[in-house]
Coordinates of C-alpha atoms in Angstrom, one line a residue:
M29 CA 44.1 -26.9 69.7
D30 CA 46.6 -25.0 67.5
E31 CA 46.8 -21.2 67.2
N32 CA 45.2 -21.1 63.7
T33 CA 42.2 -23.2 64.9
Q34 CA 41.7 -20.9 67.8
S35 CA 41.8 -17.8 65.6
I36 CA 39.2 -19.1 63.2
E37 CA 36.6 -20.7 65.4
P38 CA 34.8 -17.5 66.3
L39 CA 34.4 -16.7 62.6
I40 CA 32.6 -19.9 61.7
A41 CA 29.0 -19.2 60.8
E42 CA 26.2 -21.1 62.3
T43 CA 23.1 -22.2 60.4
A44 CA 20.4 -19.6 60.8
I45 CA 16.8 -19.3 59.9
H46 CA 16.4 -16.5 57.3
R47 CA 14.8 -13.2 57.8
D48 CA 13.4 -11.0 55.0
I49 CA 14.3 -7.4 55.4
A50 CA 13.6 -4.5 53.1
V51 CA 15.8 -1.4 53.0
I52 CA 14.6 1.7 51.0
D53 CA 17.2 4.4 50.4
V54 CA 15.8 7.8 49.3
G55 CA 18.9 9.4 47.9
S56 CA 19.6 12.6 46.0
N57 CA 19.8 10.8 42.6
S58 CA 17.7 7.6 43.1
V59 CA 15.2 5.9 45.2
R60 CA 16.1 2.2 45.6
L61 CA 14.5 -0.8 47.2
V62 CA 16.6 -3.8 48.2
H63 CA 14.8 -6.8 49.6
F64 CA 17.4 -8.8 51.5
R65 CA 17.3 -12.3 52.7
V66 CA 19.4 -12.3 55.8
E67 CA 20.7 -15.8 56.6
G68 CA 22.9 -15.4 59.7
R69 CA 25.7 -13.2 58.6
A70 CA 24.9 -13.6 54.9
F71 CA 23.1 -10.7 53.2
W72 CA 21.4 -11.9 50.0
P73 CA 19.9 -9.1 47.8
I74 CA 17.0 -11.1 46.2
F75 CA 15.2 -8.1 44.8
N76 CA 16.8 -4.8 43.8
E77 CA 15.0 -2.0 42.0
K78 CA 16.2 1.6 41.5
V79 CA 14.2 4.6 40.2
M80 CA 16.3 7.6 39.1
A81 CA 14.1 10.4 40.6
G82 CA 16.7 13.2 41.0
L83 CA 15.2 14.6 44.1
G84 CA 18.3 16.6 44.8
R85 CA 18.5 18.4 41.5
G86 CA 18.4 22.2 42.2
V87 CA 18.3 22.0 46.0
R88 CA 21.4 24.1 46.2
E89 CA 19.8 26.9 44.2
T90 CA 16.1 26.7 45.3
G91 CA 16.4 25.1 48.7
K92 CA 13.6 22.7 47.7
L93 CA 13.3 19.2 46.3
H94 CA 13.1 19.0 42.6
E95 CA 9.4 19.1 41.7
E96 CA 9.3 16.5 39.0
G97 CA 11.7 14.3 41.0
R98 CA 9.4 14.6 44.0
E99 CA 6.5 13.1 42.0
V100 CA 8.7 10.3 40.6
A101 CA 9.9 9.5 44.1
L102 CA 6.4 9.4 45.6
K103 CA 5.2 7.0 42.8
A104 CA 8.3 4.8 43.3
L105 CA 7.7 4.6 47.1
K106 CA 4.1 3.7 46.6
R107 CA 5.1 0.9 44.2
F108 CA 7.7 -0.3 46.7
Q109 CA 5.1 -0.4 49.5
R110 CA 2.7 -2.4 47.3
L111 CA 5.4 -4.8 46.3
L112 CA 6.5 -5.4 49.9
D113 CA 2.9 -5.9 51.0
A114 CA 2.4 -8.5 48.3
K115 CA 5.7 -10.2 49.3
G116 CA 4.8 -10.2 53.0
V117 CA 7.9 -8.4 54.0
V118 CA 7.0 -6.6 57.2
E119 CA 10.5 -5.6 58.4
R120 CA 11.2 -2.4 56.5
H121 CA 13.7 0.3 56.9
V122 CA 13.4 3.6 55.0
V123 CA 16.1 6.1 55.1
A124 CA 16.6 9.5 53.4
T125 CA 19.9 11.2 52.9
A126 CA 21.3 14.6 51.9
A127 CA 18.6 15.9 49.5
V128 CA 15.7 15.4 52.0
R129 CA 17.7 16.6 55.0
N130 CA 18.9 19.7 53.2
A131 CA 15.7 20.8 51.5
A132 CA 13.3 23.2 53.3
D133 CA 10.4 21.0 52.1
G134 CA 12.0 17.8 53.2
P135 CA 9.7 17.4 56.3
K136 CA 6.6 17.9 54.0
F137 CA 7.9 15.2 51.7
V138 CA 8.4 12.8 54.6
A139 CA 4.8 13.5 55.8
D140 CA 3.4 13.0 52.3
V141 CA 5.2 9.7 52.0
G142 CA 3.7 8.6 55.3
D143 CA 0.2 9.6 54.3
M144 CA 0.4 7.9 50.9
T145 CA 2.2 4.7 51.7
G146 CA 2.4 4.3 55.5
L147 CA 6.2 4.1 55.2
E148 CA 8.1 5.9 58.0
I149 CA 11.2 7.7 56.6
R150 CA 14.1 8.2 58.9
V151 CA 16.0 11.2 57.7
L152 CA 19.7 10.6 58.4
S153 CA 22.0 13.3 59.7
G154 CA 25.3 13.6 57.9
E155 CA 27.0 11.9 60.8
D156 CA 24.4 9.1 60.8
E157 CA 24.9 8.6 57.1
A158 CA 28.7 8.4 57.5
R159 CA 28.4 5.9 60.3
L160 CA 25.9 3.6 58.6
S161 CA 27.9 3.7 55.3
A162 CA 31.0 2.8 57.2
M163 CA 29.2 -0.1 59.0
G164 CA 28.1 -1.3 55.5
V165 CA 31.8 -1.3 54.4
L166 CA 32.7 -3.4 57.5
A167 CA 29.8 -5.7 56.8
G168 CA 31.3 -6.4 53.4
I169 CA 35.0 -6.1 54.2
P170 CA 35.4 -7.0 57.9
D171 CA 39.1 -6.2 58.0
A172 CA 38.8 -2.8 56.3
C173 CA 41.3 -0.3 57.7
G174 CA 41.6 3.2 56.4
V175 CA 39.0 5.7 55.4
M176 CA 35.6 5.2 53.8
G177 CA 34.2 7.7 51.3
D178 CA 30.6 7.5 50.3
L179 CA 29.8 9.7 47.3
G180 CA 26.1 10.5 46.8
G181 CA 24.4 13.0 44.6
S182 CA 24.6 15.8 47.1
S183 CA 27.2 14.9 49.6
L184 CA 30.4 13.0 50.4
E185 CA 30.8 11.2 53.7
L186 CA 34.2 10.3 55.1
T187 CA 34.7 8.0 58.0
P188 CA 37.8 6.3 59.5
L189 CA 37.8 2.5 59.9
G190 CA 40.1 0.3 61.8
D191 CA 40.2 -2.8 64.0
G192 CA 36.6 -3.6 63.1
A193 CA 35.4 -0.3 64.4
V194 CA 33.9 2.8 62.9
G195 CA 35.3 6.2 63.8
R196 CA 33.5 9.5 63.8
G197 CA 32.4 10.4 60.3
R198 CA 31.9 13.8 58.6
T199 CA 29.8 15.0 55.7
F200 CA 30.8 17.5 53.0
A201 CA 28.7 19.2 50.4
L202 CA 30.8 17.6 47.6
G203 CA 28.3 15.6 45.7
P204 CA 28.0 16.5 42.0
Q205 CA 24.6 18.2 42.6
A206 CA 26.3 20.4 45.2
V207 CA 29.3 21.4 43.0
M208 CA 28.3 21.1 39.3
S209 CA 26.0 23.3 37.4
G210 CA 23.6 20.8 35.9
D211 CA 25.8 18.5 33.8
T212 CA 28.5 21.1 33.3
L213 CA 31.8 20.8 35.2
D214 CA 34.0 23.8 35.7
S215 CA 37.1 21.8 36.8
A216 CA 39.0 24.7 38.2
A217 CA 36.1 25.9 40.3
A218 CA 35.2 22.3 41.4
Q219 CA 38.8 21.6 42.5
A220 CA 38.9 24.8 44.5
A221 CA 35.7 23.8 46.3
I222 CA 36.9 20.3 47.0
D223 CA 40.3 21.5 48.3
E224 CA 38.7 24.1 50.5
Q225 CA 36.4 21.6 52.2
L226 CA 38.9 18.8 52.4
A227 CA 41.7 21.0 53.9
G228 CA 42.6 19.3 57.1
A229 CA 39.9 16.7 56.8
L230 CA 42.3 13.9 55.9
D231 CA 45.5 13.4 57.7
G232 CA 47.6 12.3 54.7
K233 CA 48.9 9.2 56.5
G234 CA 48.1 6.9 53.6
G235 CA 46.6 3.5 53.7
A236 CA 43.4 2.3 52.0
F237 CA 40.6 4.5 50.7
Y238 CA 37.2 2.6 50.4
A239 CA 35.1 4.1 47.6
I240 CA 31.3 3.8 47.8
G241 CA 28.6 5.2 45.6
G242 CA 27.3 4.8 42.1
A243 CA 29.7 7.3 40.5
W244 CA 32.7 5.6 41.9
R245 CA 31.3 2.1 41.0
A246 CA 31.1 3.5 37.5
M247 CA 34.8 4.3 37.7
A248 CA 35.4 0.6 38.6
Q249 CA 33.6 -0.4 35.5
L250 CA 35.9 1.9 33.5
A251 CA 38.9 0.4 35.2
F252 CA 37.9 -3.1 34.2
A253 CA 38.2 -2.0 30.6
R254 CA 41.2 0.2 31.0
F255 CA 43.4 -2.3 32.9
D256 CA 41.9 -5.4 31.2
H257 CA 41.0 -6.8 34.6
P258 CA 39.6 -10.3 34.2
L259 CA 37.0 -10.4 37.0
H260 CA 34.2 -7.9 36.6
V261 CA 33.1 -7.8 40.2
V262 CA 33.1 -4.3 41.8
H263 CA 33.2 -5.5 45.4
Q264 CA 36.7 -5.5 46.8
F265 CA 38.2 -4.6 43.4
E266 CA 41.5 -2.8 44.2
L267 CA 43.7 -0.3 42.4
S268 CA 47.0 1.1 43.5
A269 CA 47.0 4.9 44.0
E270 CA 49.0 5.2 40.7
E271 CA 46.4 3.2 38.8
A272 CA 43.5 5.2 40.4
L273 CA 45.1 8.5 39.4
E274 CA 45.7 7.3 35.9
L275 CA 42.1 6.1 35.7
A276 CA 40.9 9.5 37.0
R277 CA 42.9 11.3 34.3
L278 CA 41.4 9.0 31.7
A279 CA 37.9 9.6 32.9
S280 CA 38.4 13.3 32.7
R281 CA 39.7 13.2 29.1
L282 CA 37.3 10.8 27.5
S283 CA 34.2 12.2 25.7
A284 CA 30.7 11.1 26.6
A285 CA 30.5 9.3 23.2
S286 CA 33.7 7.3 24.1
L287 CA 32.4 6.4 27.5
T288 CA 29.0 5.2 26.1
G289 CA 30.6 2.0 24.8
V290 CA 32.0 1.0 28.2
P291 CA 30.1 -2.0 29.6
G292 CA 28.3 -1.2 32.9
L293 CA 28.2 2.6 32.4
S294 CA 24.8 4.2 32.3
S295 CA 24.2 7.5 30.5
R296 CA 23.4 9.2 33.9
R297 CA 26.6 8.1 35.4
I298 CA 28.6 9.2 32.4
A299 CA 27.5 12.8 33.0
T300 CA 29.0 12.9 36.5
L301 CA 32.0 10.6 35.9
P302 CA 34.5 13.5 35.2
Y303 CA 33.5 15.1 38.5
A304 CA 33.8 11.8 40.4
A305 CA 37.2 11.3 38.9
L306 CA 38.3 14.8 39.9
L307 CA 37.1 14.2 43.5
L308 CA 38.8 10.9 43.7
R309 CA 42.1 12.4 42.6
R310 CA 41.9 15.2 45.2
V311 CA 40.9 12.7 47.9
I312 CA 43.9 10.6 47.2
R313 CA 46.2 13.6 47.3
H314 CA 44.7 15.0 50.5
G315 CA 44.8 11.6 52.2
G316 CA 48.0 10.3 50.8
F317 CA 46.3 7.0 50.2
D318 CA 48.3 4.2 48.5
R319 CA 45.4 2.2 47.2
V320 CA 41.7 2.4 46.5
I321 CA 39.3 -0.4 47.2
F322 CA 35.8 -0.3 45.8
S323 CA 32.9 -1.5 48.0
A324 CA 29.5 -2.6 46.8
Y325 CA 28.3 -2.5 50.4
G326 CA 27.2 0.8 51.8
V327 CA 24.5 2.6 53.7
R328 CA 21.8 0.0 52.9
E329 CA 23.9 -2.9 54.3
G330 CA 24.9 -0.6 57.2
V331 CA 21.2 -0.2 58.1
L332 CA 21.0 -4.0 58.1
A333 CA 24.2 -4.4 60.2
D334 CA 23.0 -1.8 62.7
G335 CA 20.1 -4.0 63.6
L336 CA 22.1 -7.3 64.1
P337 CA 23.6 -8.6 67.3
P338 CA 27.3 -7.9 67.7
D339 CA 28.2 -11.6 68.1
L340 CA 26.5 -12.4 64.8
L341 CA 28.4 -9.6 63.1
A342 CA 31.6 -11.1 64.4
T343 CA 31.1 -14.2 62.3
D344 CA 32.8 -14.5 58.9
P345 CA 30.6 -13.3 56.0
L346 CA 32.3 -15.5 53.4
I347 CA 31.8 -18.7 55.4
A348 CA 28.2 -17.6 56.1
G349 CA 27.6 -16.9 52.5
A350 CA 29.0 -20.2 51.4
E351 CA 26.9 -22.1 53.9
A352 CA 23.7 -20.2 52.9
M353 CA 24.3 -20.7 49.2
S354 CA 25.0 -24.5 49.3
R355 CA 22.5 -25.4 52.0
P356 CA 19.5 -25.9 49.7
S357 CA 21.4 -28.4 47.5
S358 CA 23.3 -30.3 50.3
P359 CA 21.9 -33.7 51.1
A360 CA 23.6 -33.5 54.5
P361 CA 23.6 -30.0 55.9
D362 CA 26.4 -30.7 58.4
F363 CA 28.7 -32.4 55.9
G364 CA 30.5 -29.3 54.8
R365 CA 31.6 -28.5 58.4
A366 CA 32.7 -32.0 59.0
L367 CA 34.6 -32.0 55.7
A368 CA 36.3 -28.7 56.7
A369 CA 37.6 -30.4 59.9
W370 CA 38.7 -33.5 57.9
I371 CA 40.9 -31.6 55.4
A372 CA 42.3 -29.1 57.9
P373 CA 45.3 -31.3 59.2
A374 CA 46.4 -32.0 55.7
M375 CA 46.0 -28.4 54.5
R376 CA 48.1 -27.2 57.4
E377 CA 51.1 -29.1 56.0
V378 CA 51.1 -27.6 52.6
E379 CA 52.4 -24.2 51.5
T380 CA 50.4 -21.2 52.6
A381 CA 48.3 -19.8 49.8
F382 CA 47.5 -16.4 51.4
D383 CA 48.1 -16.4 55.1
P384 CA 47.2 -19.0 57.8
V385 CA 44.0 -17.3 59.0
R386 CA 42.8 -16.5 55.5
D387 CA 43.6 -20.0 54.3
R388 CA 41.4 -21.5 57.1
V389 CA 38.6 -19.2 56.1
L390 CA 38.9 -20.3 52.5
Q391 CA 39.0 -24.0 53.5
E392 CA 35.9 -23.6 55.6
A393 CA 34.1 -21.8 52.8
A394 CA 35.2 -24.3 50.2
A395 CA 34.1 -27.3 52.3
R396 CA 30.6 -25.8 52.7
L397 CA 30.4 -25.3 49.0
T398 CA 31.4 -28.9 48.3
D399 CA 27.8 -29.9 47.3
L400 CA 27.1 -26.7 45.4
G401 CA 26.9 -28.7 42.1
A402 CA 24.6 -31.4 43.5
R403 CA 21.6 -30.1 41.4
F404 CA 23.6 -29.1 38.3
H405 CA 23.8 -31.3 35.2
P406 CA 26.6 -33.8 35.6
D407 CA 28.2 -32.8 32.3
H408 CA 28.5 -29.1 33.4
R409 CA 29.0 -29.2 37.1
A410 CA 32.6 -28.1 37.1
D411 CA 31.9 -25.1 34.9
L412 CA 28.8 -24.1 36.7
A413 CA 30.2 -24.4 40.2
R414 CA 33.3 -22.5 39.2
D415 CA 31.5 -19.6 37.6
T416 CA 28.9 -19.5 40.4
V417 CA 31.6 -19.0 43.0
L418 CA 33.5 -16.4 40.8
Y419 CA 30.4 -14.2 40.5
A420 CA 28.4 -14.9 43.7
P421 CA 27.5 -11.9 45.8
F422 CA 29.8 -13.0 48.6
A423 CA 31.3 -10.5 51.1
G424 CA 34.7 -10.7 52.7
V425 CA 36.6 -12.1 49.8
T426 CA 39.3 -10.5 47.6
H427 CA 39.4 -11.1 43.8
A428 CA 42.4 -13.5 44.1
E429 CA 40.5 -15.4 46.9
R430 CA 37.5 -15.7 44.6
A431 CA 39.7 -17.2 41.9
F432 CA 41.2 -19.6 44.5
L433 CA 37.7 -20.8 45.7
A434 CA 36.5 -21.1 42.1
A435 CA 39.5 -23.2 41.1
A436 CA 39.0 -25.4 44.1
M437 CA 35.3 -26.0 43.0
H438 CA 36.5 -26.7 39.5
Y439 CA 38.8 -29.5 40.8
R440 CA 36.1 -30.6 43.3
Y441 CA 34.0 -31.6 40.3
A442 CA 36.9 -33.3 38.4
G443 CA 37.6 -30.3 36.1
K444 CA 40.9 -30.5 34.2
R445 CA 43.6 -28.0 34.7
T446 CA 43.9 -27.4 31.0
L447 CA 40.3 -26.2 30.9
L448 CA 41.3 -23.2 33.1
E449 CA 44.1 -22.0 30.8
G450 CA 41.6 -20.0 28.7
H451 CA 40.1 -18.3 31.7
A452 CA 42.1 -15.1 32.6
E453 CA 40.5 -14.9 36.0
F454 CA 42.9 -17.6 37.2
D455 CA 45.9 -15.5 36.3
L456 CA 45.1 -13.7 39.5
L457 CA 46.6 -16.7 41.3
T458 CA 50.3 -17.5 41.6
A459 CA 51.4 -21.0 40.6
D460 CA 51.7 -22.0 44.2
Q461 CA 48.2 -20.7 45.1
H462 CA 46.8 -22.6 42.1
N463 CA 48.5 -25.8 43.2
V464 CA 47.0 -25.5 46.7
A465 CA 43.6 -24.8 45.3
Q466 CA 43.8 -27.9 43.1
M467 CA 45.0 -30.0 46.1
M468 CA 42.1 -28.7 48.2
G469 CA 39.5 -29.3 45.5
C470 CA 40.7 -32.9 45.1
A471 CA 40.7 -33.4 48.9
L472 CA 37.1 -32.2 49.0
R473 CA 36.2 -34.7 46.2
L474 CA 38.1 -37.5 47.9
G475 CA 36.3 -36.9 51.3
A476 CA 32.9 -36.8 49.6
K477 CA 33.7 -40.0 47.7
L478 CA 35.0 -42.0 50.6
S479 CA 32.2 -41.1 53.0
G480 CA 29.3 -40.9 50.5
R481 CA 28.7 -37.5 52.2
A482 CA 28.0 -39.2 55.5
P483 CA 29.7 -37.1 58.2
R484 CA 30.0 -40.0 60.7
L485 CA 32.1 -42.0 58.2
L486 CA 34.7 -39.3 57.6
D487 CA 36.6 -39.9 60.9
R488 CA 37.3 -43.5 59.8
F489 CA 39.7 -42.0 57.3
N490 CA 42.7 -39.8 58.0
L491 CA 44.3 -37.6 55.4
S492 CA 47.8 -36.3 56.1
V493 CA 50.7 -34.8 54.2
T494 CA 54.4 -35.5 54.6
P495 CA 57.4 -34.0 52.7
D496 CA 57.2 -36.8 50.1
A497 CA 53.6 -38.1 50.2
V498 CA 50.0 -37.6 50.8
R499 CA 48.8 -40.4 53.1
L500 CA 45.4 -41.8 53.6
A501 CA 44.9 -44.0 56.7
V502 CA 41.9 -46.3 56.3
D503 CA 40.3 -47.9 59.4
E504 CA 40.0 -51.6 58.8
S505 CA 36.3 -51.4 59.7
V506 CA 35.7 -49.4 56.5
R507 CA 38.2 -51.2 54.2
D508 CA 35.3 -52.1 51.9
L509 CA 34.5 -48.4 51.4
Y510 CA 37.9 -47.7 49.8
V511 CA 37.6 -48.6 46.2
E512 CA 39.8 -48.3 43.1
R513 CA 38.3 -44.9 42.2
S514 CA 39.4 -43.5 45.5
L515 CA 43.0 -44.5 44.7
S516 CA 43.0 -42.4 41.5
L517 CA 41.5 -39.5 43.4
L518 CA 44.3 -39.7 46.0
D519 CA 46.9 -39.8 43.3
N520 CA 45.4 -36.7 41.6
L521 CA 45.5 -34.9 45.0
A522 CA 49.1 -35.8 45.7
R523 CA 50.3 -34.8 42.2
A524 CA 48.9 -31.3 42.6
I525 CA 51.5 -30.6 45.2
G526 CA 54.3 -32.7 43.8
R527 CA 53.9 -35.8 46.0
E528 CA 52.8 -39.3 45.7
G529 CA 49.7 -40.9 47.2
R530 CA 50.0 -43.7 49.8
V531 CA 47.3 -45.8 51.5
D532 CA 47.8 -47.4 55.0
Y533 CA 45.2 -49.7 56.7
V534 CA 45.1 -49.2 60.5

C-alpha cells in the first residue's frame, strides 16, 4: 500500500443510515430553523427558514429583549415546533446566543418558550458559542487553520483553529447592535470601540481568517460582483487580505441605493454592511491576516458536529456528500467505490492537479458521483451533472476543486470541451488541472461502459498510464465485453493528457 493510499483511507466515508435533526438558532437578529438530514458525515439542509425578529435591538440601552421582536420570535418558535411535529423530527436542538444571554428578561423568555412550545432552549455562554461556531467551521472546512470570527447581531466570537482542533474562544460586544445606534454608524467611534476591545486579542501572526455570519456573507455577495468572481458560492470563497481591504473600503463608500442592486443583498443586511466592513478591516489589521475565507458553516453545524462520534467526524465531508447525493440514483451502490479503486493506479501516473492527498479525495468523490446523471434526461445529462456539482451544498471543497469535479462530470457524460469555453467557472482551473479533470471524467465513463456498472467485472480490466500511452489490459475471459465504442472512449481519455490509447489482451 503506497503512502497516498494510506493517507486517504481514514477519510473515506461509509454508507450511513440518515438521521433527521433540527437545529433552531435564536439569535440577536433572526430566529432560524434548519432541518438537517445527516447521512454519515454529510449534512444536508433540507428545510431552512429564517424569521427576522430583532430580539437584540435595544438590549444595550434597556437591558431587555426588544418587545416586538420578542413576540415575533415566540410566534416563529411556535411555528417551528408545529412544523417539526408534523415532519416527525424528534431530535431537536435549540440554542440562544448573545441577545438572550445578555438580557435581564432572557430567562423569562426561555421559560415562556418552554411553556408555549415545549422547546428547551440552551442559552450559550460566549465561550460555548465561540467553540460551537469553530466546530462548525471545521465541519465544513476540515483543514481550517487560523482564526474563526463569527459576527452576530450583538457579539463577535473569535476562536483559533489548527490541526483539526478548536482553541479557546472569546466573545466581544462588537456586533452592530452593540456598537451602532440603530442604523446609524459613527465610524470614528465604532473604530475606537473595536480597537479597544481587540487590543491584544489577536496576535498579528497572519494566516487565514474564517468569516462567519450573515453580515460577512453579505460582503461575499458584494465581492462576487466587485471582482467578477464566476462561482457564486459563499462557502470557501477566498479573498486575499488586499482584496478584502479593498472590498471593505468599497462597502463603506457605497450608498444604500447602490447596494440595493447587488444580487444576494437584503435590505436588512445593507444597513449593517458598512459596520461589518469596518470591523473586518480592523480584524485584518489586528490579526495581520493574509487572506479571508468565508464559511457558510457556523454555530448550527457546530451543534450537529458536537453530537457526532469523533471517528465519524474524521471522515471526509466531500466524499460523504458525494456518496449521499448519488446513492439514490446509483443502480449499484458500491460501484462508485470500486470505480475509485479502479482509476487510482492510472491517476497516480498523471500530473498532480492539486496535491496528492487532495487529488485522491477528488477521485474518490468523482467516482461516487459517476451515476449522478442516471435519472437525468440523456440529452442534458452533461449540463445537469456539471451544474449540480458546481452548486451542491458540499463541504470541504475549494472553488477550484468544485470546478475540477464539475469538469470531470461534464466529461463523464460525454460533454465536449468546447461547451465549457463559455463558462467562466472553469477559468478557475489551470490548463493542466483541466486536462487531468478531462482524463478522469473519461476514465469514469470508460469504467462504467466496460463493466456495465457491475463492480465484480471491473477487475477484469486494468487501466495504466505510461509516458507515451494509456493502456487498457483486457482479460481474455471478458474479451467480448470490449467493443468498438470502448476503443473510442480510451482514445478520448488518452488524448486528454497527450498520449495514445493501446489495448492488450492478457
